[in-house]
Coordinates of C-alpha atoms in Angstrom, one line a residue:
Chain A
M27 CA -31.5 0.0 -12.9
S28 CA -29.1 -2.5 -11.4
S29 CA -30.4 -5.8 -10.1
L30 CA -27.0 -6.8 -8.7
P31 CA -26.5 -6.7 -5.0
V32 CA -24.6 -3.8 -3.5
Y33 CA -21.8 -4.1 -1.0
S34 CA -19.8 -1.8 1.1
V35 CA -16.7 -2.1 3.2
R36 CA -17.7 -2.8 6.8
H37 CA -16.9 0.1 9.1
S38 CA -15.7 -0.8 12.6
S39 CA -13.1 0.5 15.0
A40 CA -11.6 -3.0 15.0
L41 CA -11.4 -3.2 11.2
I42 CA -8.6 -1.2 9.6
S43 CA -7.1 -1.0 6.1
E44 CA -3.9 0.4 4.8
Y45 CA -3.2 1.2 1.2
F46 CA 0.3 0.6 -0.3
D47 CA 1.5 1.0 -3.9
D48 CA 0.5 -2.5 -5.0
E49 CA -1.2 -4.0 -2.0
V50 CA -3.9 -3.4 0.5
L51 CA -3.6 -4.8 4.0
V52 CA -6.8 -5.2 6.0
A53 CA -6.7 -6.2 9.7
N54 CA -9.5 -7.4 11.9
L55 CA -8.2 -6.6 15.4
L56 CA -11.0 -8.5 17.2
E57 CA -10.3 -11.7 15.3
G58 CA -6.5 -11.3 15.2
L59 CA -6.5 -11.9 11.5
Y60 CA -5.1 -9.7 8.7
Y61 CA -5.5 -10.0 5.0
S62 CA -3.4 -9.2 2.0
L63 CA -5.0 -8.1 -1.2
R64 CA -2.9 -7.8 -4.3
F65 CA -3.2 -7.2 -8.0
T66 CA -6.9 -7.3 -9.1
A67 CA -8.1 -7.7 -5.6
T68 CA -6.5 -4.4 -4.7
D69 CA -8.5 -2.5 -7.3
V70 CA -11.8 -4.3 -6.3
W71 CA -11.3 -3.4 -2.7
K72 CA -10.4 0.2 -3.4
A73 CA -13.5 0.4 -5.6
L74 CA -15.7 -1.1 -2.9
D75 CA -14.2 1.3 -0.4
S76 CA -15.1 4.2 -2.8
G77 CA -18.7 3.2 -3.0
A78 CA -18.7 1.4 -6.4
T79 CA -21.6 -0.8 -7.5
M80 CA -20.9 -4.2 -8.9
H81 CA -21.6 -2.9 -12.4
Q82 CA -19.0 -0.2 -11.9
I83 CA -16.5 -2.7 -10.6
E84 CA -17.1 -4.9 -13.6
S85 CA -16.5 -1.9 -15.9
L86 CA -13.3 -1.0 -14.0
I87 CA -11.9 -4.6 -14.4
H88 CA -12.6 -4.6 -18.1
Q89 CA -11.0 -1.1 -18.4
Q90 CA -7.9 -2.0 -16.4
Y91 CA -7.2 -5.6 -17.2
Y92 CA -7.0 -7.9 -20.2
T93 CA -10.2 -9.9 -19.6
E94 CA -10.6 -11.8 -22.9
G95 CA -11.8 -15.3 -22.0
V96 CA -12.3 -14.3 -18.3
D97 CA -15.6 -14.8 -16.6
V98 CA -15.4 -11.5 -14.7
P99 CA -18.8 -11.8 -12.9
A100 CA -17.9 -15.3 -11.6
S101 CA -14.5 -14.1 -10.5
L102 CA -16.0 -11.1 -8.7
N103 CA -18.7 -13.2 -7.1
N104 CA -16.1 -15.6 -5.8
F105 CA -14.0 -12.8 -4.3
I106 CA -17.1 -11.1 -2.9
Q107 CA -18.0 -14.3 -1.1
Q108 CA -14.5 -14.5 0.4
L109 CA -14.8 -10.9 1.7
Q110 CA -18.2 -11.7 3.1
T111 CA -17.1 -14.9 4.8
H112 CA -14.4 -12.9 6.6
Q113 CA -17.0 -10.1 7.4
L114 CA -14.9 -7.5 5.6
I115 CA -17.9 -6.2 3.6
V116 CA -21.6 -6.0 4.1
E117 CA -24.5 -6.1 1.7
T118 CA -26.3 -2.8 1.7
A119 CA -29.7 -1.6 0.5
T120 CA -28.5 1.2 -1.7
A121 CA -25.4 2.0 -3.7
P122 CA -23.1 4.4 -1.9
G123 CA -22.7 5.9 -5.4
A124 CA -19.6 8.2 -5.0
F125 CA -17.4 6.1 -7.2
I126 CA -16.1 7.6 -10.4
L127 CA -14.4 5.4 -13.0
P128 CA -10.8 6.5 -13.2
P129 CA -9.2 7.5 -16.5
A130 CA -8.1 4.5 -18.7
T131 CA -4.5 3.3 -18.2
P132 CA -2.5 0.7 -20.1
K133 CA -4.1 -2.7 -19.4
K134 CA -2.6 -5.2 -17.0
P135 CA -2.8 -9.0 -17.0
F136 CA -5.9 -10.2 -15.1
V137 CA -5.1 -12.1 -11.9
E138 CA -7.9 -13.9 -10.1
P139 CA -8.8 -11.7 -7.1
D140 CA -8.0 -13.5 -3.9
L141 CA -7.5 -12.9 -0.1
T142 CA -4.4 -14.1 1.6
V143 CA -5.2 -14.7 5.3
H144 CA -2.5 -14.2 8.0
D145 CA -3.2 -15.5 11.6
D146 CA 0.1 -14.8 13.4
M147 CA -1.5 -12.0 15.4
Q148 CA -4.2 -14.4 16.8
D149 CA -2.3 -15.8 19.7
L150 CA -1.4 -12.3 20.9
L151 CA -5.0 -11.3 21.1
A152 CA -6.3 -14.2 23.2
L153 CA -8.5 -12.8 25.8
D154 CA -7.7 -13.5 29.5
P155 CA -10.9 -12.5 31.4
I156 CA -11.2 -12.5 35.1
H157 CA -13.4 -15.3 36.4
D158 CA -13.0 -15.7 40.1
V159 CA -12.9 -13.0 42.8
D160 CA -12.0 -13.3 46.5
G161 CA -15.3 -12.8 48.3
E162 CA -13.8 -11.0 51.3
E163 CA -11.3 -8.6 49.7
G164 CA -12.9 -8.3 46.3
W165 CA -9.7 -8.9 44.3
P166 CA -9.3 -11.6 41.6
V167 CA -7.9 -14.9 42.6
R168 CA -6.0 -17.6 40.6
K169 CA -8.2 -19.8 38.5
Chain B
M24 CA -18.2 4.8 45.3
T25 CA -17.1 6.3 42.0
D26 CA -13.8 6.1 40.1
Q27 CA -12.9 9.5 41.4
T28 CA -13.5 8.7 45.1
Y29 CA -11.8 5.3 44.7
C30 CA -8.7 7.0 43.2
A31 CA -8.6 9.7 45.8
R32 CA -8.8 7.1 48.6
V33 CA -5.9 5.1 47.1
F34 CA -3.6 8.1 46.7
D35 CA -4.6 9.5 50.2
A36 CA -3.6 6.1 51.6
L37 CA -0.3 6.2 49.7
A38 CA 0.5 9.7 50.9
G39 CA 1.0 8.4 54.5
Q40 CA 3.3 5.6 53.5
L41 CA 7.1 5.4 53.9
Y42 CA 8.9 4.9 50.7
E43 CA 12.2 4.6 48.9
S44 CA 12.6 6.5 45.6
Y45 CA 14.5 6.0 42.4
W46 CA 14.4 8.3 39.4
F47 CA 14.4 7.3 35.7
L48 CA 14.4 9.3 32.4
V49 CA 11.7 7.6 30.3
T50 CA 11.8 9.1 26.8
E51 CA 12.3 12.7 27.8
K52 CA 10.1 12.5 30.9
V53 CA 11.3 12.1 34.5
V54 CA 9.6 9.2 36.4
E55 CA 10.0 8.8 40.1
V56 CA 9.4 5.3 41.3
R57 CA 8.4 5.1 45.0
F58 CA 8.7 1.7 46.6
V59 CA 6.3 1.5 49.5
M60 CA 8.1 0.2 52.6
P61 CA 8.6 -2.3 54.0
C62 CA 9.7 -3.7 50.7
T63 CA 12.0 -6.6 49.8
T64 CA 15.0 -6.3 47.5
A65 CA 13.2 -8.8 45.3
V66 CA 10.5 -6.2 44.6
T67 CA 12.9 -3.3 43.8
A68 CA 15.0 -5.6 41.6
F69 CA 11.9 -6.9 39.8
Y70 CA 10.7 -3.4 38.8
S71 CA 14.1 -1.6 38.3
K72 CA 16.6 -4.1 36.8
A73 CA 15.3 -3.8 33.2
I74 CA 15.2 0.0 33.4
Q75 CA 18.4 0.7 35.4
H76 CA 20.1 2.2 32.3
L77 CA 17.5 5.0 32.5
A78 CA 18.4 6.0 36.0
C79 CA 18.9 9.7 36.6
L80 CA 19.5 12.1 39.5
P81 CA 16.6 13.0 41.9
Q82 CA 14.6 15.8 40.4
P83 CA 10.9 17.0 40.0
A84 CA 9.0 14.2 38.3
D85 CA 6.6 14.2 35.4
L86 CA 5.1 11.0 36.8
I87 CA 5.2 9.4 40.3
I88 CA 4.7 5.6 40.4
W89 CA 4.0 4.0 43.7
V90 CA 5.0 0.4 43.8
A91 CA 3.7 -1.9 46.5
E92 CA 3.7 -5.7 47.0
K93 CA 0.8 -7.1 49.0
A94 CA 3.0 -9.8 50.4
S95 CA 5.6 -7.5 51.9
S96 CA 4.0 -4.1 52.5
D97 CA 1.4 -3.0 55.0
L98 CA -0.6 -1.2 52.4
T99 CA -4.3 -2.1 52.2
L100 CA -6.3 -0.9 49.2
P101 CA -10.0 0.0 49.3
R102 CA -12.2 -2.8 48.3
P103 CA -12.9 -2.7 44.5
F104 CA -16.2 -1.0 43.8
W105 CA -16.5 -2.3 40.2
D106 CA -18.0 -5.3 38.6
W107 CA -15.0 -7.4 37.4
T108 CA -17.0 -8.6 34.3
N109 CA -17.0 -5.0 33.1
S110 CA -13.5 -5.2 31.6
N111 CA -12.2 -5.4 28.0
G112 CA -11.0 -9.0 28.3
Y113 CA -7.4 -7.9 28.7
G114 CA -7.8 -6.6 32.3
R115 CA -8.7 -3.0 31.6
I116 CA -11.3 -1.9 34.1
L117 CA -14.0 0.0 32.3
A118 CA -15.6 1.4 35.4
F119 CA -12.9 4.1 35.3
D120 CA -13.3 7.0 32.9
E121 CA -10.4 6.4 30.5
V122 CA -10.0 10.1 29.8
L123 CA -9.1 10.7 33.4
Y124 CA -7.7 7.3 34.5
Y125 CA -6.1 4.1 33.4
A126 CA -7.1 1.1 35.6
N127 CA -6.0 -2.4 34.8
Y128 CA -5.7 -5.8 36.5
D129 CA -3.3 -8.2 34.9
I130 CA -4.4 -11.7 35.8
T131 CA -1.2 -13.3 34.7
S132 CA 1.0 -11.3 37.2
H133 CA -1.9 -10.4 39.6
T134 CA -1.0 -6.8 39.3
F135 CA -3.3 -3.8 39.7
T136 CA -2.3 -0.6 37.9
L137 CA -4.1 2.7 38.5
L138 CA -3.0 6.0 36.8
D139 CA -4.6 9.3 37.7
R140 CA -3.8 11.5 34.7
A141 CA -4.7 14.8 36.4
S142 CA -2.2 14.3 39.3
N143 CA 0.3 12.3 37.2
Q144 CA 0.4 9.7 39.9
A145 CA 0.1 5.9 39.5
L146 CA 0.0 2.8 41.6
V147 CA 1.4 -0.6 40.7
W148 CA 0.2 -3.1 43.3
T149 CA 1.2 -6.7 42.9
R150 CA 0.3 -9.7 45.0
N151 CA 3.7 -11.3 45.1
V152 CA 6.6 -10.8 42.7
T153 CA 7.9 -14.3 43.4
E154 CA 4.7 -15.7 41.8
Q155 CA 5.2 -13.7 38.6
P156 CA 6.5 -15.4 35.4
E157 CA 10.2 -14.4 34.9
W158 CA 9.5 -12.9 31.5
T159 CA 7.4 -10.2 33.0
R160 CA 10.5 -8.9 34.7
S161 CA 11.8 -7.8 31.3
F162 CA 9.2 -5.0 30.7
P163 CA 8.1 -3.4 34.0
F164 CA 5.5 -0.6 33.8
R165 CA 4.9 -1.3 30.0
S166 CA 1.2 -0.9 29.9
L167 CA 1.3 2.0 32.3
W168 CA 3.9 3.9 30.4
F169 CA 2.3 3.2 27.1
D170 CA -1.0 4.6 28.3
W171 CA 0.6 7.6 30.0
L172 CA 2.9 8.5 27.0
R173 CA 0.5 7.9 24.2
P174 CA -1.4 11.2 24.7
Q175 CA 1.9 13.0 24.8
G176 CA 2.8 12.0 21.2
F177 CA 4.8 8.8 21.8
L178 CA 4.2 5.3 20.4
F179 CA 5.4 2.0 21.7
I180 CA 6.5 -0.4 19.1
H181 CA 7.6 -4.1 19.0
A182 CA 11.1 -3.6 17.6
G183 CA 14.7 -3.4 18.5
A184 CA 17.2 -0.7 17.6
V185 CA 20.9 -0.3 17.2
G186 CA 22.9 2.7 16.1
L187 CA 26.2 4.5 15.7
P188 CA 27.7 6.6 18.5
D189 CA 26.7 9.7 16.5
G190 CA 23.1 8.9 17.3
R191 CA 21.9 7.5 13.9
G192 CA 20.3 4.1 14.0
V193 CA 18.0 1.5 12.5
L194 CA 15.0 -0.3 13.7
L195 CA 15.0 -4.1 13.7
T196 CA 11.5 -5.4 13.6
G197 CA 9.5 -8.6 12.9
R198 CA 7.3 -11.0 14.7
G199 CA 8.6 -13.2 17.5
G200 CA 11.4 -15.5 16.2
S201 CA 12.2 -13.4 13.2
G202 CA 15.7 -12.7 14.5
K203 CA 15.5 -9.2 16.1
S204 CA 17.4 -10.3 19.2
T205 CA 20.0 -12.3 17.2
S206 CA 20.7 -9.4 14.9
T207 CA 20.8 -7.0 17.8
L208 CA 23.2 -9.1 19.8
A209 CA 25.4 -9.7 16.8
C210 CA 26.1 -6.0 16.9
L211 CA 27.8 -6.2 20.4
D212 CA 31.2 -6.9 18.9
S213 CA 31.0 -3.8 16.6
S214 CA 30.9 -0.1 17.0
L215 CA 27.1 -0.2 17.0
L216 CA 25.3 0.6 20.2
Y217 CA 22.2 -1.1 21.7
A218 CA 18.9 0.7 22.4
G219 CA 16.7 -2.3 22.8
D220 CA 15.7 -5.6 21.2
D221 CA 12.0 -6.0 22.0
F222 CA 10.0 -2.8 22.9
L223 CA 10.9 0.8 22.2
A224 CA 9.2 4.2 22.5
V225 CA 9.2 6.3 19.4
H226 CA 8.3 10.0 18.8
P227 CA 7.0 10.1 15.2
A228 CA 7.3 13.8 14.9
T229 CA 11.0 13.7 15.2
Q230 CA 11.6 10.0 14.1
R231 CA 13.5 9.5 17.4
V232 CA 13.4 6.2 19.2
Y233 CA 13.9 5.8 23.0
S234 CA 15.2 2.9 24.9
L235 CA 12.9 1.4 27.5
Y236 CA 14.4 -1.9 28.6
N237 CA 18.0 -3.2 28.6
V238 CA 17.1 -6.9 28.5
A239 CA 18.3 -9.0 25.6
K240 CA 16.2 -12.2 25.3
L241 CA 17.0 -15.4 23.5
E242 CA 15.6 -18.9 23.2
A243 CA 17.8 -21.5 24.8
G244 CA 18.8 -22.9 21.4
Q245 CA 19.9 -19.5 20.1
F246 CA 22.7 -19.2 22.7
A247 CA 24.7 -21.7 20.7
R248 CA 25.4 -18.7 18.4
F249 CA 26.4 -16.5 21.4
P250 CA 28.3 -18.9 23.7
Q251 CA 29.9 -15.9 25.4
L252 CA 26.5 -14.7 26.6
Q253 CA 25.4 -18.1 28.1
P254 CA 27.1 -17.5 31.5
L255 CA 25.5 -14.1 31.7
V256 CA 21.9 -15.3 31.6
Y257 CA 20.0 -14.0 34.6
N258 CA 17.2 -16.6 34.7
K259 CA 19.1 -19.8 34.3
A260 CA 16.5 -21.7 36.4
T261 CA 13.6 -20.9 34.0
M262 CA 15.5 -21.3 30.7
L263 CA 13.7 -24.5 29.8
T264 CA 10.4 -22.8 29.7
E265 CA 11.2 -19.2 29.0
K266 CA 13.7 -17.1 27.0
G267 CA 17.1 -16.5 28.6
Q268 CA 17.5 -12.8 29.8
V269 CA 20.8 -11.0 29.6
F270 CA 20.8 -7.6 31.3
M271 CA 22.9 -5.4 29.1
A272 CA 23.3 -2.7 31.8
D273 CA 25.0 -5.3 34.1
H274 CA 27.5 -6.6 31.5
F275 CA 27.8 -4.1 28.6
P276 CA 26.8 -0.7 30.0
E277 CA 29.1 1.0 27.6
K278 CA 27.1 -0.5 24.7
I279 CA 23.8 1.1 25.6
I280 CA 22.5 4.2 23.9
N281 CA 19.2 5.7 25.2
T282 CA 18.0 7.5 22.1
L283 CA 18.6 7.3 18.3
H284 CA 17.4 9.1 15.2
I285 CA 15.9 6.4 13.0
E286 CA 17.2 6.3 9.4
A287 CA 15.8 3.0 8.2
M288 CA 13.8 -0.1 9.2
L289 CA 15.3 -3.5 8.8
L290 CA 13.3 -6.8 8.7
P291 CA 15.6 -9.6 9.9
R292 CA 15.2 -13.0 8.1
F293 CA 17.6 -15.9 8.8
T294 CA 18.7 -17.5 5.5
G295 CA 21.1 -20.2 6.8
Q296 CA 23.6 -19.0 4.2
P297 CA 27.0 -17.7 5.3
D298 CA 26.5 -14.1 4.1
T299 CA 24.2 -11.3 5.3
T300 CA 22.6 -9.1 2.7
L301 CA 20.3 -6.1 2.6
R302 CA 17.5 -6.1 0.0
V303 CA 14.9 -3.4 -0.5
A304 CA 11.5 -4.3 1.1
T305 CA 8.1 -2.7 0.4
T306 CA 6.3 -0.5 2.9
A307 CA 3.7 -3.3 3.0
D308 CA 6.4 -5.7 4.1
G309 CA 7.3 -3.2 6.9
W310 CA 3.6 -3.1 8.0
R311 CA 3.5 -6.8 8.2
A312 CA 6.6 -7.0 10.3
L313 CA 5.8 -4.1 12.7
V314 CA 2.1 -3.5 13.0
P315 CA 0.4 -6.8 13.8
S316 CA 2.7 -7.8 16.6
T317 CA 2.8 -4.3 18.1
V318 CA -1.0 -4.0 18.1
G319 CA -1.4 -7.6 19.3
L320 CA 1.0 -7.3 22.2
L321 CA -0.3 -3.9 23.3
H322 CA -4.0 -5.0 22.8
S323 CA -4.5 -1.6 21.1
T324 CA -7.0 -0.2 18.7
G325 CA -7.4 0.6 15.0
D326 CA -6.4 4.2 15.5
Y327 CA -3.2 3.0 17.1
A328 CA -2.5 0.7 14.3
H329 CA -2.8 3.6 11.8
A330 CA -0.5 5.7 13.9
V331 CA 2.2 3.0 13.9
A332 CA 1.8 2.5 10.2
D333 CA 2.1 6.2 9.6
F334 CA 5.3 6.3 11.6
A335 CA 6.9 3.5 9.6
R336 CA 5.7 4.5 6.1
P337 CA 8.4 7.1 5.3
L338 CA 11.2 4.9 6.6
P339 CA 13.4 3.2 4.0
T340 CA 12.8 -0.5 4.6
F341 CA 15.1 -3.4 3.9
W342 CA 15.1 -7.1 4.4
L343 CA 18.1 -8.0 6.6
E344 CA 18.8 -11.5 5.3
T345 CA 21.0 -12.7 8.0
G346 CA 23.7 -15.4 7.5
T347 CA 25.7 -17.6 9.8
D348 CA 28.7 -15.3 9.8
L349 CA 27.4 -13.0 12.5
A350 CA 30.1 -10.3 12.0
Q351 CA 28.5 -9.5 8.7
I352 CA 25.3 -8.3 10.3
P353 CA 26.7 -5.2 12.0
A354 CA 29.0 -4.6 9.0
R355 CA 25.9 -4.3 6.7
I356 CA 24.1 -2.0 9.1
I357 CA 27.1 0.2 9.5
N358 CA 27.5 0.4 5.7
L359 CA 23.8 1.4 5.4
L360 CA 24.1 4.1 8.0
Q361 CA 27.3 5.5 6.6
A362 CA 25.7 5.6 3.1
S363 CA 22.7 7.5 4.5
L364 CA 24.9 10.5 5.5

């Protein structure tokens, strides 16, 4: 039985992800941030999104990448922390459990999984709430 | 009062007003714009100049938009029944059932928009057009049309488009400052035609793009590359704080095309080198150029972001690495379109 924590991708109407051949892009429309995941990070994200446990993700990394001399649990923990900091995943009580390890393919060089954060959407999403209303007519007035 | 009774009272009040009508073909839909009288020419110009290239003959309309300015018309609206704090932070009034209505108050322009989907009638009621920032003149009715056309299978995207007279074209997309307008305007001296340089409507099922606005916008410093356009700037008085606007329909009506079939998506990127080149980009590059700014400017949802991404995914995508020799920009685009035959 696993003693490792279990994580799942956070589901929200404001959080979207798009899969491309060698990249996953995740956007948080409330925060106005989007994230690029490439190389190893792409596989980790896809595995999390498919309900993989941390044990299964470790196995996947060893299966898909040359990991000799790599501290895979430490790399994964670091990446998981980044995903948690940006509220892209949540810790859950039970493993979603639907993940199946894919067939082995030729191994690729291991690249430290990492999030690249883009904030150029942020200015466009600045809220402009209504504060003051004309008491007589009931329509907003200039602040 | 409810959203239904409020809406009924608004359109009952409008039914008794004198008005002056203009008709426009928006995508493939006929829109009649009724300016509530009395109405100044400043109001009609504010709401029609950017869409004058879409003008069509009077005919039964798919949507009627009543436009009224508080400062010049006698129209009085019923007092709002809703709590203004019940909005989405961008002005959308949540007291109205969004399946039946679209209600919004834009605090920047002090404009109230109300769409009744059942009767295909809308009201755009603004306090005073002379108070509005000049840049809002470049996209009249944008949020209204977006909300009205979305359920009919159209998307709005933050992109420009140019194309050949045979109707085949390319999208030019990227966040603000990426060179969409520069690339689009560089095509004026070529056989390529202009469909827009900022916002467009697209119909993903047919991969067709539709012109919405005929305004080319450039930062003051960018006019150094287009000195012939400098005298044509409409808003010279506000050029220090806003982009300069050139209305293509006023000066280059023969260069406008209202619809194109999209063959590729180009992502402009200024290199500073003399030459312009095309280089294959990834679909992820296309997403980065198109989706965040579109979703951000329209304040739209995750579902909408997926829809825009799905539209762009099958398009061949290229970096348009633009150089200082502007004539090479249209030449590369024409070569690409001819090669796609």
